[in-house]
């Protein structure tokens, strides 16, 4: 007997698999008993028709008290972190400069040698955690202005995934570089594209992969949300996916976003999503300030060098 979910086949005849259906119904009933008190009362009344079943719901005051305490503690911790983050960022940049490293190199070193963090994990747990988080983010973006924004916005997971795609995906790298050259680097280039123009732009970038010896491998293994092979086995953007692609990988604004696909208009604002200075897109024109002011002193946001104190700057002016 061949069984497929609720059906089976006996002597080439499809039959209902009563046992499987009954077992499935029993499991559903059992799960529902534990998730719905009213249903539990109903089932008990059917099983014990002479009994008097009543359902009463009680609030778990301990749970609500714990939840309130947790939220209070969370807010308190966020307040402490906010009060310390600039000092930790300043310490990070000072250490970058002292070791003649960039933010990326120092971040890598700290991740490999967490004992080198200049804070005690026991007595300075908040500072230790913040320093470690800065090091982790610095592998993706190497400007302290961006790092602090990412920490405040909780964008790290998305930034990390995008950074990996920018760095590792041959297809993404080709398209992103083509967009950079034709949207951001070319004189008087268009910044606003309709869907037809956008698909053409992306497919032009994909054409540059045709000469790459790896394209045959990519084509044979390709299972990508945004790309496919056309009838001539050329890599192209999937129908109606161009807007979704640039919305995921670039910093864009979409006009007519609630209208049908063909009426959408994409306006490019920055090459990398979020406007961040990704290391994997080092060729892009950055919109992030080169300097950062921390506790009255101005630093190079990527190299860590102290430029000048803000007080000295105002006196000189």
Short mmCIF file of C-alpha atoms in Angstrom, two decimals:
data_model
loop_
_atom_site.label_atom_id
_atom_site.label_comp_id
_atom_site.label_asym_id
_atom_site.label_seq_id
_atom_site.Cartn_x
_atom_site.Cartn_y
_atom_site.Cartn_z
CA UNK A 1 0.00 0.00 0.00
CA UNK A 2 1.38 3.39 -1.04
CA UNK A 3 0.35 6.19 1.31
CA UNK A 4 0.32 9.88 0.45
CA UNK A 5 -0.99 11.98 3.35
CA UNK A 6 -4.75 11.31 3.51
CA UNK A 7 -4.90 8.99 0.51
CA UNK A 8 -3.55 5.61 -0.44
CA UNK A 9 -3.47 3.25 -3.39
CA UNK A 10 -4.57 -0.39 -3.19
CA UNK A 11 -4.62 -2.49 -6.36
CA UNK A 12 -4.28 0.65 -8.48
CA UNK A 13 -7.31 2.19 -6.79
CA UNK A 14 -7.03 5.44 -4.84
CA UNK A 15 -8.67 5.16 -1.42
CA UNK A 16 -9.01 7.40 1.61
CA UNK A 17 -6.45 6.63 4.28
CA UNK A 18 -8.85 6.67 7.22
CA UNK A 19 -6.19 5.82 9.78
CA UNK A 20 -3.95 8.71 8.75
CA UNK A 21 -6.85 11.16 8.73
CA UNK A 22 -8.07 9.98 12.13
CA UNK A 23 -4.58 10.32 13.58
CA UNK A 24 -4.23 13.81 12.15
CA UNK A 25 -7.64 14.83 13.53
CA UNK A 26 -6.71 13.45 16.95
CA UNK A 27 -3.45 15.43 17.01
CA UNK A 28 -5.24 18.63 16.02
CA UNK A 29 -7.87 18.07 18.70
CA UNK A 30 -5.21 17.43 21.33
CA UNK A 31 -3.27 20.58 20.40
CA UNK A 32 -6.41 22.69 20.46
CA UNK A 33 -7.33 21.41 23.92
CA UNK A 34 -4.15 22.93 25.34
CA UNK A 35 -4.45 26.22 23.47
CA UNK A 36 -8.11 27.11 24.02
CA UNK A 37 -9.76 26.83 27.42
CA UNK A 38 -13.29 27.22 26.00
CA UNK A 39 -12.72 24.30 23.64
CA UNK A 40 -11.41 22.24 26.54
CA UNK A 41 -14.63 22.96 28.43
CA UNK A 42 -16.67 21.99 25.37
CA UNK A 43 -14.86 18.67 24.96
CA UNK A 44 -15.20 17.86 28.65
CA UNK A 45 -18.94 18.57 28.55
CA UNK A 46 -19.29 16.14 25.64
CA UNK A 47 -17.29 13.49 27.44
CA UNK A 48 -19.06 14.06 30.77
CA UNK A 49 -22.59 15.19 29.86
CA UNK A 50 -23.89 15.01 33.45
CA UNK A 51 -21.14 17.22 34.86
CA UNK A 52 -21.27 20.99 35.31
CA UNK A 53 -18.32 22.50 33.44
CA UNK A 54 -17.33 26.12 33.96
CA UNK A 55 -14.32 27.96 32.56
CA UNK A 56 -12.61 30.71 34.53
CA UNK A 57 -9.63 32.72 33.37
CA UNK A 58 -7.10 34.13 35.79
CA UNK A 59 -4.41 36.64 35.01
CA UNK A 60 -0.93 35.59 35.99
CA UNK A 61 0.07 38.60 38.06
CA UNK A 62 3.58 37.25 38.53
CA UNK A 63 4.07 37.09 34.78
CA UNK A 64 2.89 40.67 34.27
CA UNK A 65 5.07 41.82 37.14
CA UNK A 66 8.10 40.10 35.63
CA UNK A 67 7.28 41.56 32.23
CA UNK A 68 7.08 45.06 33.70
CA UNK A 69 10.35 44.58 35.55
CA UNK A 70 12.01 43.30 32.39
CA UNK A 71 10.86 46.30 30.34
CA UNK A 72 12.04 48.66 33.10
CA UNK A 73 15.44 46.97 33.19
CA UNK A 74 15.67 47.04 29.38
CA UNK A 75 14.95 50.77 29.28
CA UNK A 76 17.47 51.35 32.06
CA UNK A 77 20.12 49.37 30.17
CA UNK A 78 19.41 51.28 26.95
CA UNK A 79 19.83 54.54 28.87
CA UNK A 80 23.18 53.37 30.27
CA UNK A 81 24.37 52.26 26.83
CA UNK A 82 23.34 55.59 25.30
CA UNK A 83 25.32 57.45 27.95
CA UNK A 84 28.46 55.36 27.35
CA UNK A 85 28.48 54.66 23.61
CA UNK A 86 30.27 57.86 22.55
CA UNK A 87 33.04 57.31 25.08
CA UNK A 88 33.51 53.72 23.93
CA UNK A 89 33.54 54.80 20.27
CA UNK A 90 36.18 57.40 21.11
CA UNK A 91 38.30 54.78 22.89
CA UNK A 92 37.96 52.50 19.87
CA UNK A 93 39.19 55.22 17.48
CA UNK A 94 42.09 56.12 19.78
CA UNK A 95 43.17 52.47 19.83
CA UNK A 96 42.85 52.29 16.04
CA UNK A 97 45.21 55.24 15.72
CA UNK A 98 47.66 53.94 18.33
CA UNK A 99 48.06 50.65 16.48
CA UNK A 100 48.34 52.33 13.05
CA UNK A 101 45.34 50.37 11.83
CA UNK A 102 42.07 51.14 10.13
CA UNK A 103 38.76 50.46 11.82
CA UNK A 104 38.37 47.22 9.87
CA UNK A 105 41.76 45.82 10.86
CA UNK A 106 41.27 46.71 14.51
CA UNK A 107 37.78 45.22 14.48
CA UNK A 108 39.12 41.97 13.04
CA UNK A 109 41.86 41.85 15.66
CA UNK A 110 39.39 42.39 18.50
CA UNK A 111 37.10 39.62 17.25
CA UNK A 112 40.03 37.23 17.15
CA UNK A 113 41.42 38.48 20.48
CA UNK A 114 38.48 39.58 22.66
CA UNK A 115 40.76 39.69 25.70
CA UNK A 116 42.35 42.76 24.12
CA UNK A 117 39.18 44.79 24.69
CA UNK A 118 40.26 47.60 27.08
CA UNK A 119 37.34 47.04 29.43
CA UNK A 120 36.68 44.43 32.08
CA UNK A 121 33.86 42.03 31.09
CA UNK A 122 32.96 41.78 34.76
CA UNK A 123 33.28 45.30 36.13
CA UNK A 124 32.63 47.20 32.88
CA UNK A 125 30.20 44.84 31.17
CA UNK A 126 28.32 47.53 29.23
CA UNK A 127 31.49 49.11 27.84
CA UNK A 128 32.92 45.67 27.04
CA UNK A 129 29.76 44.71 25.13
CA UNK A 130 29.64 48.00 23.20
CA UNK A 131 33.32 47.77 22.22
CA UNK A 132 32.79 44.20 21.01
CA UNK A 133 29.72 45.24 18.99
CA UNK A 134 31.62 48.08 17.32
CA UNK A 135 34.34 45.61 16.33
CA UNK A 136 31.76 43.24 14.88
CA UNK A 137 30.07 45.93 12.78
CA UNK A 138 33.40 47.39 11.62
CA UNK A 139 33.98 44.28 9.50
CA UNK A 140 31.03 45.39 7.33
CA UNK A 141 31.35 49.19 7.39
CA UNK A 142 34.48 51.13 8.26
CA UNK A 143 33.18 54.54 9.25
CA UNK A 144 32.34 55.26 12.89
CA UNK A 145 29.43 57.52 11.90
CA UNK A 146 27.78 54.57 10.16
CA UNK A 147 28.64 52.14 12.95
CA UNK A 148 26.89 54.29 15.54
CA UNK A 149 23.83 54.65 13.29
CA UNK A 150 23.65 50.88 12.81
CA UNK A 151 23.88 50.29 16.55
CA UNK A 152 21.01 52.70 17.19
CA UNK A 153 18.81 51.37 14.38
CA UNK A 154 19.38 47.64 14.95
CA UNK A 155 20.23 47.22 11.25
CA UNK A 156 23.25 45.00 11.89
CA UNK A 157 21.80 41.67 10.72
CA UNK A 158 20.66 43.13 7.42
CA UNK A 159 23.90 45.06 6.96
CA UNK A 160 25.92 41.89 7.58
CA UNK A 161 23.94 39.86 5.02
CA UNK A 162 24.16 42.61 2.42
CA UNK A 163 27.86 43.03 3.06
CA UNK A 164 28.40 39.32 2.45
CA UNK A 165 26.43 39.53 -0.81
CA UNK A 166 28.34 42.61 -2.00
CA UNK A 167 31.60 40.84 -1.25
CA UNK A 168 30.94 37.22 -2.24
CA UNK A 169 28.28 37.09 -4.95
CA UNK A 170 29.73 37.40 -8.44
CA UNK A 171 26.33 38.43 -9.81
CA UNK A 172 25.63 41.07 -7.17
CA UNK A 173 29.15 42.48 -7.52
CA UNK A 174 28.76 42.87 -11.28
CA UNK A 175 25.36 44.58 -11.07
CA UNK A 176 26.36 46.89 -8.21
CA UNK A 177 29.51 48.03 -9.97
CA UNK A 178 27.55 48.66 -13.17
CA UNK A 179 24.96 50.71 -11.29
CA UNK A 180 27.75 52.70 -9.64
CA UNK A 181 29.43 53.46 -12.96
CA UNK A 182 26.24 54.40 -14.81
CA UNK A 183 24.18 56.07 -12.10
CA UNK A 184 26.67 57.64 -9.70
CA UNK A 185 29.94 58.08 -11.61
CA UNK A 186 28.83 59.08 -15.09
CA UNK A 187 28.43 62.80 -15.74
CA UNK A 188 24.78 63.89 -15.98
CA UNK A 189 23.64 60.32 -15.42
CA UNK A 190 20.01 59.53 -14.69
CA UNK A 191 19.08 59.04 -11.05
CA UNK A 192 15.42 58.30 -11.73
CA UNK A 193 14.35 55.18 -13.63
CA UNK A 194 11.07 53.67 -14.70
CA UNK A 195 10.78 49.89 -14.60
CA UNK A 196 11.73 49.37 -18.23
CA UNK A 197 14.85 51.52 -17.90
CA UNK A 198 15.72 49.81 -14.63
CA UNK A 199 15.50 46.31 -16.10
CA UNK A 200 17.67 47.43 -19.00
CA UNK A 201 20.24 48.89 -16.59
CA UNK A 202 20.47 45.69 -14.56
CA UNK A 203 20.62 43.41 -17.61
CA UNK A 204 23.45 45.51 -19.04
CA UNK A 205 25.37 44.83 -15.86
CA UNK A 206 24.64 41.12 -16.13
CA UNK A 207 25.98 41.06 -19.69
CA UNK A 208 29.43 41.76 -18.30
CA UNK A 209 29.35 38.32 -16.76
CA UNK A 210 29.14 36.65 -20.17
CA UNK A 211 32.90 36.88 -20.59
CA UNK A 212 33.59 35.42 -17.18
CA UNK A 213 34.64 31.77 -17.15
CA UNK A 214 32.44 31.18 -14.10
CA UNK A 215 29.18 32.10 -15.81
CA UNK A 216 28.65 28.54 -17.06
CA UNK A 217 28.81 27.27 -13.50
CA UNK A 218 26.52 30.03 -12.28
CA UNK A 219 23.99 29.29 -15.00
CA UNK A 220 23.86 25.58 -14.29
CA UNK A 221 23.46 26.08 -10.54
CA UNK A 222 21.33 29.21 -10.62
CA UNK A 223 18.43 29.33 -8.19
CA UNK A 224 18.05 33.00 -7.38
CA UNK A 225 15.04 35.06 -6.40
CA UNK A 226 15.97 37.92 -8.72
CA UNK A 227 17.74 36.31 -11.69
CA UNK A 228 17.08 33.63 -14.27
CA UNK A 229 18.28 32.45 -17.68
CA UNK A 230 16.47 33.54 -20.83
CA UNK A 231 15.85 31.39 -23.92
CA UNK A 232 19.38 32.06 -25.13
CA UNK A 233 20.78 31.01 -21.74
CA UNK A 234 21.77 34.55 -20.84
CA UNK A 235 21.52 35.73 -17.28
CA UNK A 236 18.71 38.30 -16.88
CA UNK A 237 16.63 39.90 -14.16
CA UNK A 238 13.40 38.02 -13.51
CA UNK A 239 10.20 39.72 -14.74
CA UNK A 240 8.94 42.39 -12.35
CA UNK A 241 11.86 41.92 -9.95
CA UNK A 242 14.06 44.89 -10.87
CA UNK A 243 12.43 47.24 -8.37
CA UNK A 244 12.64 44.66 -5.60
CA UNK A 245 16.31 44.06 -6.37
CA UNK A 246 17.43 47.68 -6.10
CA UNK A 247 15.16 48.22 -3.10
CA UNK A 248 17.02 45.43 -1.31
CA UNK A 249 20.59 46.18 -2.36
CA UNK A 250 20.63 49.95 -2.98
CA UNK A 251 19.42 53.04 -1.16
CA UNK A 252 16.45 54.15 -3.24
CA UNK A 253 13.09 55.83 -2.93
CA UNK A 254 10.18 54.38 -4.87
CA UNK A 255 7.54 56.66 -6.32
CA UNK A 256 4.09 55.21 -6.97
CA UNK A 257 5.04 52.36 -4.65
CA UNK A 258 1.42 51.27 -4.21
CA UNK A 259 0.63 51.26 -7.91
CA UNK A 260 1.16 48.42 -10.37
CA UNK A 261 4.72 47.43 -11.18
CA UNK A 262 4.86 49.19 -14.55
CA UNK A 263 3.99 52.55 -12.95
CA UNK A 264 6.67 52.49 -10.28
CA UNK A 265 9.56 54.96 -10.48
CA UNK A 266 12.88 54.36 -8.71
CA UNK A 267 15.08 57.22 -7.55
CA UNK A 268 18.66 56.27 -6.63
CA UNK A 269 20.03 58.01 -3.53
CA UNK A 270 23.12 55.96 -2.69
CA UNK A 271 24.69 52.77 -4.00
CA UNK A 272 24.66 50.77 -0.75
CA UNK A 273 21.50 50.07 1.22
CA UNK A 274 21.00 52.45 4.13
CA UNK A 275 23.55 54.86 2.69
CA UNK A 276 26.26 53.13 4.70
CA UNK A 277 29.93 53.04 3.71
CA UNK A 278 30.31 49.31 3.05
CA UNK A 279 33.83 47.96 2.77
CA UNK A 280 32.73 45.67 -0.05
CA UNK A 281 31.62 48.76 -2.01
CA UNK A 282 34.81 50.70 -1.41
CA UNK A 283 34.67 52.12 -4.94
CA UNK A 284 31.40 53.96 -4.25
CA UNK A 285 31.18 57.68 -3.61
CA UNK A 286 30.50 57.90 0.11
CA UNK A 287 27.84 60.20 1.53
CA UNK A 288 29.04 59.55 5.09
CA UNK A 289 31.09 62.35 6.71
CA UNK A 290 34.80 61.63 6.92
CA UNK A 291 35.04 63.13 10.39
CA UNK A 292 33.24 62.46 13.64
CA UNK A 293 33.06 64.60 16.76
CA UNK A 294 33.19 62.75 20.07
CA UNK A 295 33.27 64.45 23.45
CA UNK A 296 34.62 67.72 22.08
CA UNK A 297 37.27 66.25 19.78
CA UNK A 298 37.22 65.59 16.06
CA UNK A 299 38.52 62.28 14.71
CA UNK A 300 39.02 60.67 11.34
CA UNK A 301 35.97 58.37 11.31
CA UNK A 302 37.81 55.54 9.54
CA UNK A 303 41.47 55.88 10.55
CA UNK A 304 40.97 57.07 14.11
CA UNK A 305 43.43 59.94 14.07
CA UNK A 306 42.63 62.97 16.24
CA UNK A 307 42.22 65.88 13.85
CA UNK A 308 41.65 68.77 16.24
CA UNK A 309 39.61 69.50 19.32
CA UNK A 310 36.37 71.31 18.66
CA UNK A 311 37.33 73.99 21.19
CA UNK A 312 40.58 74.68 19.32
CA UNK A 313 38.65 74.77 16.08
CA UNK A 314 36.26 77.42 17.43
CA UNK A 315 39.17 79.50 18.81
CA UNK A 316 40.96 79.36 15.47
CA UNK A 317 37.80 80.54 13.76
#
